[in-house]
XYZ file of C-alpha atoms in Angstrom:
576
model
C -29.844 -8.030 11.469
C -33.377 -7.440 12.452
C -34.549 -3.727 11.886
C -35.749 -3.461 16.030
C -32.768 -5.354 17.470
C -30.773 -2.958 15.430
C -33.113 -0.262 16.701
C -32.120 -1.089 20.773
C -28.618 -1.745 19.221
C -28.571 1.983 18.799
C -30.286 3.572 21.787
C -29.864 0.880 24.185
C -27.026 2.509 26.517
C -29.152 5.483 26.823
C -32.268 3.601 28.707
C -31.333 5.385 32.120
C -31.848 8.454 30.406
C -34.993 7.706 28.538
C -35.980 6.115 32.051
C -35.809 10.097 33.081
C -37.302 11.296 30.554
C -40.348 9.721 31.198
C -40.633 10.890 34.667
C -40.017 14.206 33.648
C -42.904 13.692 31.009
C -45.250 12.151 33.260
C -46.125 15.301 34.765
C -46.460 17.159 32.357
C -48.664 15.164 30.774
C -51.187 15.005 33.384
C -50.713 19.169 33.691
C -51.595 19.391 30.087
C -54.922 17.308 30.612
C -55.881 18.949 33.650
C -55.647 22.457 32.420
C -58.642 22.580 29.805
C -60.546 20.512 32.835
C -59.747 23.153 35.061
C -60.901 25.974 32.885
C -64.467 24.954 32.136
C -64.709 24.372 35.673
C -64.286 27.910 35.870
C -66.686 28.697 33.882
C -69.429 26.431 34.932
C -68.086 27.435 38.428
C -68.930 31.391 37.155
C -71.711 30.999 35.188
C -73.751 28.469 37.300
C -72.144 28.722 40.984
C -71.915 32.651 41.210
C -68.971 31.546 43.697
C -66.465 34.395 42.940
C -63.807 33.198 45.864
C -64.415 29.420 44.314
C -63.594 30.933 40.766
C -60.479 32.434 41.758
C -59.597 29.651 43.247
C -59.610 28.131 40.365
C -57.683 30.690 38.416
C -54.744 30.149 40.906
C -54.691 26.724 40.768
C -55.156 27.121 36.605
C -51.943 29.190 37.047
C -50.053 26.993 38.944
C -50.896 23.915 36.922
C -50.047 26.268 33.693
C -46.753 26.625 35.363
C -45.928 23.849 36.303
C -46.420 22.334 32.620
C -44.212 24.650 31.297
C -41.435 23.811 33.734
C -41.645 20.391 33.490
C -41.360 21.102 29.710
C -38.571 22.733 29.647
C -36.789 19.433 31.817
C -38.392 17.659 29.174
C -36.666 19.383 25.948
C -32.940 19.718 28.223
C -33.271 15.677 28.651
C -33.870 14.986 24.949
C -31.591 16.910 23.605
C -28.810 15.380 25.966
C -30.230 11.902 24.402
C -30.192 13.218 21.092
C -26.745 14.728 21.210
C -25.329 11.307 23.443
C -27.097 8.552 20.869
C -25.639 10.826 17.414
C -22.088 11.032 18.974
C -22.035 6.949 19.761
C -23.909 5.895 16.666
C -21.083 7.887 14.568
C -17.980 6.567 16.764
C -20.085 2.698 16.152
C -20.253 2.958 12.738
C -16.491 4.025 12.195
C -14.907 1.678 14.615
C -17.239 -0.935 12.171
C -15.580 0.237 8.944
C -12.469 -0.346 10.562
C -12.957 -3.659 11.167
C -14.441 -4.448 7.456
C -13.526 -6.783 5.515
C -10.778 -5.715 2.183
C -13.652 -6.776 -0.220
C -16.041 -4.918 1.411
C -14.112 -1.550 1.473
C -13.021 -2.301 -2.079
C -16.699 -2.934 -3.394
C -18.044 0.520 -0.825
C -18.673 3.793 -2.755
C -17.464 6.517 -0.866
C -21.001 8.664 -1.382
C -22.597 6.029 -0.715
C -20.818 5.220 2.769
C -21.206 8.906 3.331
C -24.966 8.676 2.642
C -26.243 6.537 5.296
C -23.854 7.264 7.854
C -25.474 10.845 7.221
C -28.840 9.046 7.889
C -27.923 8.251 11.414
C -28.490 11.911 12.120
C -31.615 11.597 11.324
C -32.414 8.257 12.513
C -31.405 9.405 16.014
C -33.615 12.734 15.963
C -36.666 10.462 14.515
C -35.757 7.756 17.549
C -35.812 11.299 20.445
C -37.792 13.926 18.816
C -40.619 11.502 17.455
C -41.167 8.388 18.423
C -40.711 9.395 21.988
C -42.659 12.700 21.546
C -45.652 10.183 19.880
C -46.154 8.405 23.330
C -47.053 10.989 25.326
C -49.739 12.768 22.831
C -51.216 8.685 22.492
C -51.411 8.655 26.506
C -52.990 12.546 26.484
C -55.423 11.299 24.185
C -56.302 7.910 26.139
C -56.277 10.463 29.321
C -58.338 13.027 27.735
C -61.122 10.460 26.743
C -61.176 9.210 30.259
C -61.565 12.655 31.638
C -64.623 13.711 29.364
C -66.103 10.383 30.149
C -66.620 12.037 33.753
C -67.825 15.076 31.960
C -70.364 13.716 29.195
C -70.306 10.235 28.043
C -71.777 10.572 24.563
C -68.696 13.044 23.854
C -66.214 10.440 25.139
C -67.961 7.753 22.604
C -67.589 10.463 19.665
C -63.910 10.725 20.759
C -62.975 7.141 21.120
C -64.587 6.322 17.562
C -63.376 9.053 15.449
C -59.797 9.049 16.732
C -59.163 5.557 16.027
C -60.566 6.467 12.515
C -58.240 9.086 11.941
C -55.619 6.333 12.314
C -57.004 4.030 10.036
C -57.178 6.360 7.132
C -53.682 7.477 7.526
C -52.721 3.730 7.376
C -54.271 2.889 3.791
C -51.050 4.291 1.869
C -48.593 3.419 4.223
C -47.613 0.341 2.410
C -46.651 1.976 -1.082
C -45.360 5.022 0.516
C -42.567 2.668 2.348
C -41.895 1.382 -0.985
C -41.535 4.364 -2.813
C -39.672 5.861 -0.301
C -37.135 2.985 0.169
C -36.683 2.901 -3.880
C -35.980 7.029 -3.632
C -33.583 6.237 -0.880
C -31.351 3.494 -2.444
C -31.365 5.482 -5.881
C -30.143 8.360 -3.805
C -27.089 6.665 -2.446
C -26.412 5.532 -5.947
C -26.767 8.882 -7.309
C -24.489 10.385 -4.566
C -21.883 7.673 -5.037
C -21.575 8.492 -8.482
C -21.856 12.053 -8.426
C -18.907 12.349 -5.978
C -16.915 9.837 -8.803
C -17.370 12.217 -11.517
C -16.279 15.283 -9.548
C -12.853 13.281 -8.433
C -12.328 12.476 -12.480
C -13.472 15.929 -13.047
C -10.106 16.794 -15.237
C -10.261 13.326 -17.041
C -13.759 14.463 -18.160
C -12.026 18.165 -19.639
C -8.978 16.215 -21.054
C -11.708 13.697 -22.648
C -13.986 16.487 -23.679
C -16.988 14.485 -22.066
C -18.830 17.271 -19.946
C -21.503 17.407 -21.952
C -22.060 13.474 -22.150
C -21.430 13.776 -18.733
C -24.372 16.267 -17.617
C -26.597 14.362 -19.688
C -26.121 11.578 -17.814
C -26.832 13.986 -14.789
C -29.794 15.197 -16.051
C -31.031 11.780 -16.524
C -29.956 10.536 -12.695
C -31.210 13.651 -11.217
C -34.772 13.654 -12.894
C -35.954 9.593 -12.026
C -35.256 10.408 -8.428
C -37.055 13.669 -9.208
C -39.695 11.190 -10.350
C -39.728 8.830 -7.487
C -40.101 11.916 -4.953
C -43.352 12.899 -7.332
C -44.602 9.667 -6.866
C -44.479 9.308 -3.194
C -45.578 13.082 -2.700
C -48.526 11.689 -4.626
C -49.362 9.019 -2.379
C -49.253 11.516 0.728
C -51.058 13.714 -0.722
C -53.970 11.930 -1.492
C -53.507 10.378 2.598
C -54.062 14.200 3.635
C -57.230 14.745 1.572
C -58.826 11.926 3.326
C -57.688 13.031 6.994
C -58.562 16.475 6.042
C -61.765 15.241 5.011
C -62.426 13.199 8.354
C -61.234 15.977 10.416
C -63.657 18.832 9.146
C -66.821 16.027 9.627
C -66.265 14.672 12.924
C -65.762 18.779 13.864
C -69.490 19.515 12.261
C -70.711 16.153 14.307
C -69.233 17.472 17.771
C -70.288 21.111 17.672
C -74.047 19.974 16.435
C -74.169 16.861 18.912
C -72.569 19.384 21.812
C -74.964 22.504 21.016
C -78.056 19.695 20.917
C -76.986 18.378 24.532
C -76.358 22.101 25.780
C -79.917 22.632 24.738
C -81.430 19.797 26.024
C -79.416 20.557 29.489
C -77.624 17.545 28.943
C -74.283 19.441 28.961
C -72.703 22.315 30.358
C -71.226 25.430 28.500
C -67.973 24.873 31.003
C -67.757 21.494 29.676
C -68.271 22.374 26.189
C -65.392 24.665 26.289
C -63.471 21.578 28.002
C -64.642 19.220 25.320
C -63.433 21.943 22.154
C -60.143 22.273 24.101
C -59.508 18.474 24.564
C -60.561 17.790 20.760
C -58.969 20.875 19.519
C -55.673 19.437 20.712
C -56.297 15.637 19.938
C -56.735 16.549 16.397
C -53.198 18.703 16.458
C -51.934 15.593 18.368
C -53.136 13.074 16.184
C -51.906 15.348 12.679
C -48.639 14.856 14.145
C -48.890 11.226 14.836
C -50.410 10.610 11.644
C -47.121 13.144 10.017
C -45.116 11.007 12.138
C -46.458 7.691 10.636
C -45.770 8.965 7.315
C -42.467 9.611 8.639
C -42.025 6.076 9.320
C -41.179 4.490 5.872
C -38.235 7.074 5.748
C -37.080 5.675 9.107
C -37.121 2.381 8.075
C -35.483 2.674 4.650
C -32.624 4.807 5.914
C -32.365 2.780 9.005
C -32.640 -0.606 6.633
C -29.667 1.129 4.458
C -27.740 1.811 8.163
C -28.108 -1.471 9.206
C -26.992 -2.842 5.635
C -23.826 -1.123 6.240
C -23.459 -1.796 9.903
C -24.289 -5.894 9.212
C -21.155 -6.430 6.467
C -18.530 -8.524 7.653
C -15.880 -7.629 9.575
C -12.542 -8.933 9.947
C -11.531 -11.695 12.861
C -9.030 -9.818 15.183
C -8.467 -12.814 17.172
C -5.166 -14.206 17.341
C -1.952 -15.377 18.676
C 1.101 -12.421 18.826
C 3.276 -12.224 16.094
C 7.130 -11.995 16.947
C 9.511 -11.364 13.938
C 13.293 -12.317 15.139
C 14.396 -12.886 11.479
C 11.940 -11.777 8.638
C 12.161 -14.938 6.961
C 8.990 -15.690 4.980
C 7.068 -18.425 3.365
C 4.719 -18.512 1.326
C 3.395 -22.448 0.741
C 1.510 -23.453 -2.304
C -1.442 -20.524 -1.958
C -4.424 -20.499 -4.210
C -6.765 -17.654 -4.132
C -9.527 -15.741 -6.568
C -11.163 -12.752 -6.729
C -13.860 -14.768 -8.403
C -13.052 -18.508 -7.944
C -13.788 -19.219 -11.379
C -10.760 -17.212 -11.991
C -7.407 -17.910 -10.062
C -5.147 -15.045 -9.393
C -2.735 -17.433 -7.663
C -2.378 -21.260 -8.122
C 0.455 -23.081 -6.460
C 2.067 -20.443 -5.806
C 5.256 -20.927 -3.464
C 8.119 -18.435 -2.619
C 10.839 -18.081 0.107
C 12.184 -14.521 1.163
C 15.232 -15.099 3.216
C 15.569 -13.612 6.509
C 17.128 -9.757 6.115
C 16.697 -10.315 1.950
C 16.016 -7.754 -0.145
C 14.039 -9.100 -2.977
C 11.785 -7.752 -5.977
C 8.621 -8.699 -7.599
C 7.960 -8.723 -11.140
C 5.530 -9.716 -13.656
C 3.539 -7.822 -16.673
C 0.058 -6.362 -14.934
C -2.817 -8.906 -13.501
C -0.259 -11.891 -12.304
C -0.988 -11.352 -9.030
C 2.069 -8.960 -7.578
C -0.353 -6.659 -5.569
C -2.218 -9.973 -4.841
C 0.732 -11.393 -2.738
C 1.085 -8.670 -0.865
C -2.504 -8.511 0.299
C -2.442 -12.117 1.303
C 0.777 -11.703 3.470
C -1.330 -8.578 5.006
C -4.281 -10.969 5.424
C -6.792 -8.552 3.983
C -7.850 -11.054 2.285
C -7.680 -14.902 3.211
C -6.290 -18.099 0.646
C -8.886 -20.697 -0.045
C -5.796 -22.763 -0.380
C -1.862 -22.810 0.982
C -0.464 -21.371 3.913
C 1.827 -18.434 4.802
C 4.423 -18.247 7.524
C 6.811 -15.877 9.137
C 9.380 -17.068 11.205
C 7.830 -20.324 11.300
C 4.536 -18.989 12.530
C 1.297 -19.236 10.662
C -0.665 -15.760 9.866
C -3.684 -17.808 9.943
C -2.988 -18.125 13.852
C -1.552 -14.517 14.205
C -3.804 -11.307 15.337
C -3.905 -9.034 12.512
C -2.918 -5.774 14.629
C 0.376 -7.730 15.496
C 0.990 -8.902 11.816
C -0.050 -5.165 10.370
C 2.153 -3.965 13.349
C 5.439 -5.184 12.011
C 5.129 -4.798 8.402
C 5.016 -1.497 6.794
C 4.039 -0.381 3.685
C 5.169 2.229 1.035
C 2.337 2.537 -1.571
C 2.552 4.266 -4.996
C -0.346 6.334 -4.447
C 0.598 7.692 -0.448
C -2.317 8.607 1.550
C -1.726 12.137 3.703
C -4.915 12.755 5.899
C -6.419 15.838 5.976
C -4.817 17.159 9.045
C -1.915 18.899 9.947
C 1.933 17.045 9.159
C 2.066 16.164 12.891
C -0.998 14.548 13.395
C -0.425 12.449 10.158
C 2.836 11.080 11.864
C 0.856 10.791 14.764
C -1.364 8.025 13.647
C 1.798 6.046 13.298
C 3.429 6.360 16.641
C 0.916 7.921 19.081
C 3.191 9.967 21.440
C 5.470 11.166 18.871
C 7.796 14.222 19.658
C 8.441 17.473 17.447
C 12.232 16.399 17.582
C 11.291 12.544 16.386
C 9.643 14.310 13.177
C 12.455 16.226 11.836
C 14.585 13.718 12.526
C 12.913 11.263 9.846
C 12.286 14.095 8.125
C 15.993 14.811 7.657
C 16.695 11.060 6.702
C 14.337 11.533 3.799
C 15.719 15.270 2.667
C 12.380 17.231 3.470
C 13.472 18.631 6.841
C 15.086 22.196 5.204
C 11.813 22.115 2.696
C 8.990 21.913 5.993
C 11.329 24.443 7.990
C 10.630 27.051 5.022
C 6.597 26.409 4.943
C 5.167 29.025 7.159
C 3.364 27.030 9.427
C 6.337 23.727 9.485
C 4.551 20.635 10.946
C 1.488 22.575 11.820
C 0.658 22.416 7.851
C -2.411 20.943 6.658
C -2.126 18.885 4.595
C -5.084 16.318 2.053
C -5.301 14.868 -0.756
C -5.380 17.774 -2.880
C -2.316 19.384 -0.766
C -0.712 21.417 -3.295
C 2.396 22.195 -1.296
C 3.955 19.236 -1.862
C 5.236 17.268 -5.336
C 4.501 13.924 -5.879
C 8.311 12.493 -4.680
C 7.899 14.676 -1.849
C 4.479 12.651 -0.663
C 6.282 9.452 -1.414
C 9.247 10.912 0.920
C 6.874 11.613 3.635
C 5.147 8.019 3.407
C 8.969 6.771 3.604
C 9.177 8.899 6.734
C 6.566 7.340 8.233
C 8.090 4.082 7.618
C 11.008 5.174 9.456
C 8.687 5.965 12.295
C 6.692 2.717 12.550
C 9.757 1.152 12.314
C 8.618 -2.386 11.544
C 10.606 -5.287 10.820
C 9.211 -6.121 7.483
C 9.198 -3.288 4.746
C 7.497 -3.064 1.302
C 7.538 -0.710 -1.359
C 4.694 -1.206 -3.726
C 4.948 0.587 -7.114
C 6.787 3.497 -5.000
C 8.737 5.121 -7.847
C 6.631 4.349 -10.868
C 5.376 7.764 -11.044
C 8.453 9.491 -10.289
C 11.471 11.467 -12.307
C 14.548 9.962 -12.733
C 16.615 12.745 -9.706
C 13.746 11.791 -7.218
C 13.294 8.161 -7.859
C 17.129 8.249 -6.917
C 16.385 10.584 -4.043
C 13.388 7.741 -2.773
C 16.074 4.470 -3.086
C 18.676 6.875 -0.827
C 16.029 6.507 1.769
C 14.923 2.823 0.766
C 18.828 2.190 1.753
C 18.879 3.021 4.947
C 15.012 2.379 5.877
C 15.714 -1.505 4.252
C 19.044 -1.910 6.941
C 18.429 -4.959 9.247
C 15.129 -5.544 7.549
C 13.536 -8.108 5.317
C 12.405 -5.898 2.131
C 9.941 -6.812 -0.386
C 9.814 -4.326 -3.683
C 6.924 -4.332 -6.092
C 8.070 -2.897 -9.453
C 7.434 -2.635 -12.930
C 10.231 -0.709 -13.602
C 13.053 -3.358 -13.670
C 16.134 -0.318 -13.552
C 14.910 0.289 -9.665
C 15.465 -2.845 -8.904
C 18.442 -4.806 -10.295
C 20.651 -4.315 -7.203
C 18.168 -6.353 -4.977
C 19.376 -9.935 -3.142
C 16.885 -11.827 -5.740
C 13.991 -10.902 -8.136
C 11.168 -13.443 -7.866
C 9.622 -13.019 -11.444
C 5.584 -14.374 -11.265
C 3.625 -15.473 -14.290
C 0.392 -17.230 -14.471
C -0.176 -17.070 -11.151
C 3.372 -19.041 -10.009
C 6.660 -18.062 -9.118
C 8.610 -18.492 -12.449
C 11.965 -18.124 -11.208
C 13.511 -16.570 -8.557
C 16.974 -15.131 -8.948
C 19.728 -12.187 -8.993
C 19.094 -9.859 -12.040
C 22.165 -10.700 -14.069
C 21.657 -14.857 -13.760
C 17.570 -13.976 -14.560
C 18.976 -12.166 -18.183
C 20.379 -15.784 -18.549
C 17.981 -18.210 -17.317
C 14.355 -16.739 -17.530
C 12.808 -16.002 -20.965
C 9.952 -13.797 -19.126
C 12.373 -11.737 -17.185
C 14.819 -11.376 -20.307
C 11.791 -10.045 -22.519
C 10.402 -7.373 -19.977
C 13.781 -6.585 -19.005
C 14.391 -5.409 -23.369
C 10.805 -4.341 -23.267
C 12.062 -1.845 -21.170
C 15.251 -1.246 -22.324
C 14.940 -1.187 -25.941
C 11.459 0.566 -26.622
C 11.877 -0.002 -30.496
C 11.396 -3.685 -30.205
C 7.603 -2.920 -28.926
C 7.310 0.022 -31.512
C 7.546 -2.787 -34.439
C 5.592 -5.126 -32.532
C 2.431 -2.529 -32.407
């Protein structure tokens, strides 16, 4: 995406109020020129005139203009920060209904520091967009204004103005080119840095347990100082910028005070406009050291709106679609190839049918591709060969709200938001009642447990909630099962991490979640599932054999071994 069509992507539903802001700015603009103008005529008016009533005439009307600059403003800071707090609100909401809507490989290649990074940079991006860009217009059209003005005044000042200004510009534009590329290096080496630095402190007890913290801060160390070194190196560049201006800045002052004391001499100038002139070019030089700031500014707004457009630009999914209606539950899948990396098949040929209403298992030893199926049927990612159908339909043709809609999913490792236990069965079923809760609560044993926590379903709860075991989380992801109610159910890994008493706790609620449903388990551990309908057993990327567990012990060699891998943990002792 181009950087200025992502620009107008971001601030384009504010133009009425940018519109405003400009008339609001407009006057004071021309209140800000006309107030050194006014003053040496004042003077001029006092010192040359002797008209006292004239000269406080003046003084009035100095007043009123004085006034009415710093009314207008005020308008003009209450408008901008309206913009600034309207554009930051949108840009945020933007960019999350975006990551919604990205694609599984995206989110699965996305750092979470690094996400956080540069949607952090639209804060800035949006105050650089109100408070700077649109504060350097005005100062550029006080400047052109002011010129014109002395013109009337003195013409040789004018001249002096109109050449060292656009000097004062040039200079600042020599390093501009490095800076950006310093500045975009520091930038991506920052999100980098973050990413990883949020990684370490999530595997913060792995690093105790491994005894690696002080291979660990060495590594920090290292990170920290090359983008210590890439912030030298652009504060380098500006520096040396600054000496030049600096240097401009003090001579063109010693040329106008000797050029405007010669002219006042030669009676070629008035002291009223010399006052008028050191006004006008006292405040061009403030106004052009903060365009010139502001153009240093600029490589920073383009690298972190380069890194928000990046993020904004990565494929999304297609939500386009036909409805999906599940009568039966009965799915197919039909020869389906796919790869991570097409060099390297996860699935090849690979066929199954799940009955409607069936309750069937998936095994396989780690890599075949169990997790892989599932993703597929959840189209978060897409076959490069082979179909998939449910009831007949094609999820190729389906929307993917209506397919995600009616299949719900149990992981191993449950996801509880960090809000309160309401609002995280909320996101499930928008409008759901208090008494709704405890009833699925109660189907999966927790409701007597959430009555006794002091705040019930007002508890917050997170990722590092501490209130709750880890049978208890997996209960509450079953009771929001219960909740979505969908007509396809699948339990992925669910128990693998349990005890014995709760895994048997978790299949009481699989029993009566799984009634009048199709139901797909994912499981390494074979003793959870030897009651199902059939156990589809997948190696090298195919189905092996699909079958009830005792006719599997029988008829499928692969089944048989991981079934006494399991079972008889000596045989892999002497193997080792």
């Amino acid at each position: 995406m181009k950087r200025a069509r992502f620009i107008w992507t971001l601030i384009r539903p504010e133009k009425v109020w940018f519109l405003l802001y400009m008339l609001v700015v407009i006057p004071e603009w021309v209140a800000s020129v006309a107030g050194p103008y006014l003053l040496g005529q004042m003077v001029d008016g006092f010192i040359y005139d002797k008209d006292i009533s004239a000269f406080f005439g003046k003084v009035l009307l100095y007043a009123v203009v004085f006034l009415l600059q710093l009314l207008f403003n005020m308008l003009q800071l209450f408008v901008l920060n309206y913009i600034c707090k309207q554009v930051k609100t949108r840009v945020h909401t933007m960019m999350f209904k975006r990551v919604l809507r990205f694609q599984a490989d995206v989110l699965s290649d996305m750092k979470t520091g690094d996400y956080l990074d540069r949607i952090e940079s639209a804060d800035y991006i949006v105050r650089f967009l109100i408070l700077n860009i649109v504060w350097v217009i005005g100062p550029v059209i006080k400047v052109a204004a002011t010129v014109y003005v002395l013109s009337t005044i003195n013409l040789y000042t004018a001249l002096a103005f109109f050449v060292l200004i656009p000097l004062t510009v040039f200079i600042s534009r020599l390093y501009i080119r490095k800076i950006a590329a310093l500045q975009q290096d520091y930038y991506k080496n920052q999100g980098v840095f973050t990413a990883w630095t949020m990684e370490i402190i999530k595997g913060m007890q792995e690093i105790k347990l491994m005894a690696a913290g002080t291979r660990m801060l060495k590594q920090f160390v290292g990170k920290l100082i090359k983008l210590f070194r890439l912030k030298i190196d652009s504060d380098k560049m500006e520096i040396k910028n600054e000496w030049l201006n600096a240097g401009v800045q003090l001579g063109s002052t010693l040329v106008l005070y000797i050029v405007s004391a010669f002219m006042i001499i030669i009676n070629l100038f008035t002291i009223g406009g010399f006052i008028t002139c050191l006004l006008y070019y006292n405040d061009a030089i403030t106004i052009m050291n903060k365009v010139v700031k502001k153009i240093f500014e600029f490589p920073q707004f383009y690298a972190k709106v380069d890194r928000l457009a990046e993020l904004y630009g990565q494929p999304v999914e297609d939500e386009t679609g036909t409805e999906l209606q599940i009568d039966n539950g009965e799915i197919c899948f039909e020869n389906g190839t796919f790869a991570y990396d097409r060099s390297n098949p996860v699935l090849s040929g690979f066929s199954l049918h799940i009955k409607p209403k069936e309750k069937i298992a998936v095994v396989g030893r780690s890599g075949v591709g169990k997790s892989t199926m599932i993703h597929l049927l959840l189209r978060f990612y897409q076959q490069q060969e082979g179909n998939i159908y449910i009831d007949g339909q094609n999820l190729n043709d389906c929307s993917l709200a209506s397919i995600r809609k009616n299949i719900g999913i149990v992981h191993q490792d449950v996801i509880l938001f960090n809000d309160s236990l309401r609002e995280n069965f909320s996101c499930v079923k928008k409008n759901i009642t208090d008494q709704e809760i405890w009833e699925v609560l109660q189907k999966v044993d927790l409701k007597d447990f959430v009555q006794g926590l002091p705040d019930q379903l007002d508890t917050i709860l997170g990722e590092n909630d501490m209130d709750f075991s880890g049978g208890q989380k997996q209960r509450l992801s079953i009771a929001r099962a219960f909740v979505m109610k969908p007509e396809i159910l699948i339990f992925d890994e669910a128990t693998s991490s349990l005890d014995y008493q709760t895994e048997q706790i978790v299949k009481e609620s699989w029993a009566e979640l799984s009634q009048g449903r199709t139901m797909i388990i994912i499981a390494h551990r074979l003793s959870t599932i030897i009651n199902a309908d059939r156990i589809a057993v997948i190696d090298q990327g195919k189905v092996a054999a699909c079958a009830p567990h005792t006719e599997l012990l029988n008829s499928c060699p692969i089944y048989c071994d991981l079934y006494q891998e399991q079972n008889n943990p000596g045989r892999i002792i002497s193997k080792i």
